[in-house]
XYZ file of C-alpha atoms in Angstrom:
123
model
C -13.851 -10.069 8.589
C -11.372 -8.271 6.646
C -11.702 -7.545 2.780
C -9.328 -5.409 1.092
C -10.239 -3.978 -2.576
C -7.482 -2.289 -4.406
C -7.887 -0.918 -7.855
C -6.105 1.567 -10.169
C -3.501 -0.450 -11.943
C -2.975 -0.114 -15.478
C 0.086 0.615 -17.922
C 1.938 3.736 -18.198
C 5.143 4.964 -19.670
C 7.985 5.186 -17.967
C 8.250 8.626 -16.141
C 4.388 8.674 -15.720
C 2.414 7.915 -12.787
C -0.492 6.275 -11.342
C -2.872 6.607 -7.971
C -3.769 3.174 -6.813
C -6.743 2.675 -4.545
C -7.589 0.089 -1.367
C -11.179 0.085 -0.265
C -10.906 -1.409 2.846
C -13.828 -3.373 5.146
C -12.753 -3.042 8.707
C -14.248 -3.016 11.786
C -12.766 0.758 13.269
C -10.852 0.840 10.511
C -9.302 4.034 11.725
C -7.793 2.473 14.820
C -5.029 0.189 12.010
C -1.781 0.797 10.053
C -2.200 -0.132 6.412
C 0.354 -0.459 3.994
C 1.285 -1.465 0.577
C 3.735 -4.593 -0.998
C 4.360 -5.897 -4.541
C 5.091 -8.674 -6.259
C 7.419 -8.218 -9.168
C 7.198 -11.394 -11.831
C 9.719 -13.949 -10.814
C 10.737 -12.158 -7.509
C 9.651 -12.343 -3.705
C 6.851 -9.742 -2.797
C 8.609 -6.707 -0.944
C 7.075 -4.218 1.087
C 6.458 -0.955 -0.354
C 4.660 1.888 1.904
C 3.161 2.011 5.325
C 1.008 4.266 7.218
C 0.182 4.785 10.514
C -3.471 4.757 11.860
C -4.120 8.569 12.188
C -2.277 9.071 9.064
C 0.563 11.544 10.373
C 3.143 8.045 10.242
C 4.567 7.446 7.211
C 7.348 4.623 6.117
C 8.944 3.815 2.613
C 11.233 1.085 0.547
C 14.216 2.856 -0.120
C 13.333 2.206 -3.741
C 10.595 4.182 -3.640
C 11.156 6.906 -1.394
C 10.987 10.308 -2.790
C 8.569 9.330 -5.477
C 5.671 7.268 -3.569
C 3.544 8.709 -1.421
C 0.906 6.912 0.611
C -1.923 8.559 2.218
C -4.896 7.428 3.723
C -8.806 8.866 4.233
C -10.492 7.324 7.790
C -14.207 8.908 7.147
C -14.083 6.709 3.643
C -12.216 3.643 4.658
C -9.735 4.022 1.786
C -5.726 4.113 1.284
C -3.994 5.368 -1.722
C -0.305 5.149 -3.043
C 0.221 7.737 -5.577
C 3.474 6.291 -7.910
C 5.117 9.651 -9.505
C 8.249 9.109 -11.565
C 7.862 5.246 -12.346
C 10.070 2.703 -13.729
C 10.350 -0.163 -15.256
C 11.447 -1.842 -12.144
C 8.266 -0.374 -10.440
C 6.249 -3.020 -12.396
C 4.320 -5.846 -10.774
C 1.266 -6.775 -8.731
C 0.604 -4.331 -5.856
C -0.977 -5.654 -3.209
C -2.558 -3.881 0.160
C -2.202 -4.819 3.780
C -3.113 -4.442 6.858
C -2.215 -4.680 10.692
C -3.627 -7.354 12.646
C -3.775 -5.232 15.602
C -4.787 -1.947 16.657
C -2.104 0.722 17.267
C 1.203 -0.787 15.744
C 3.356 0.720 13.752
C 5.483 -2.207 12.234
C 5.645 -3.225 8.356
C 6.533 -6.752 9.551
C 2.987 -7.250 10.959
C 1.120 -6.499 8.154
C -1.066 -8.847 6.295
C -2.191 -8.912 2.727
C -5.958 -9.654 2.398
C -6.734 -8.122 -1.675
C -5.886 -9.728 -4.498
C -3.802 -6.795 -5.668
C -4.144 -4.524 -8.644
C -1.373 -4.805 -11.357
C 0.990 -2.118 -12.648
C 3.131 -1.940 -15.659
C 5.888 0.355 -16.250
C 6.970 0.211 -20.154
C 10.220 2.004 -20.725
């Protein structure tokens, strides 16, 4: 069974930046790509950040790229997205994902299980 746990949403300024968190339960957790999406109010959810199993495999949104980084820690079970340089159009509900099998590298294959953390950008 799969539960993801993310945390470390709040509201910042404009410019600012945040570290969100996904505690993940997963059986050989370190064996699965995990990744990141968000839901923006009154838009589709769009995929955000993805990283390989070992960690060494990164993949951004063009929207993001240059300020996000995702990272991830396999002897604690946890991914992070650090958010430098946000804006307003960074806001929404960030959810985190994972693969539903082992050893796949593909952002279309991931699968939300958290209830996702929320982040506001003011200008």
């Amino acid at each position: 069974q799969v539960q993801l746990v993310e945390s470390g949403g709040g509201l910042v300024q404009a410019g600012g930046s945040l570290r969100l968190s996904c505690a993940a339960s997963i059986h050989t957790f370190e064996r699965y790509a995990l990744g990141w999406f968000r839901q923006a109010p009154g838009k589709e959810r769009e995929f955000v950040a993805i990283v390989s199993w070992t960690g060494f495999r990164t993949s951004y949104a063009d929207s993001v790229k240059g300020r996000f980084t995702i990272s991830r820690d396999n002897t604690r079970n946890v991914v992070t997205l650090q958010m430098n340089s946000l804006k307003p159009e960074d806001t929404g509900v960030y959810y985190c994902a994972v693969d539903s099998l082992a050893l796949r590298f593909d952002p279309s294959f991931l699968e939300i299980w958290g209830q996702g953390t929320l982040v506001t950008v003011s200008p």
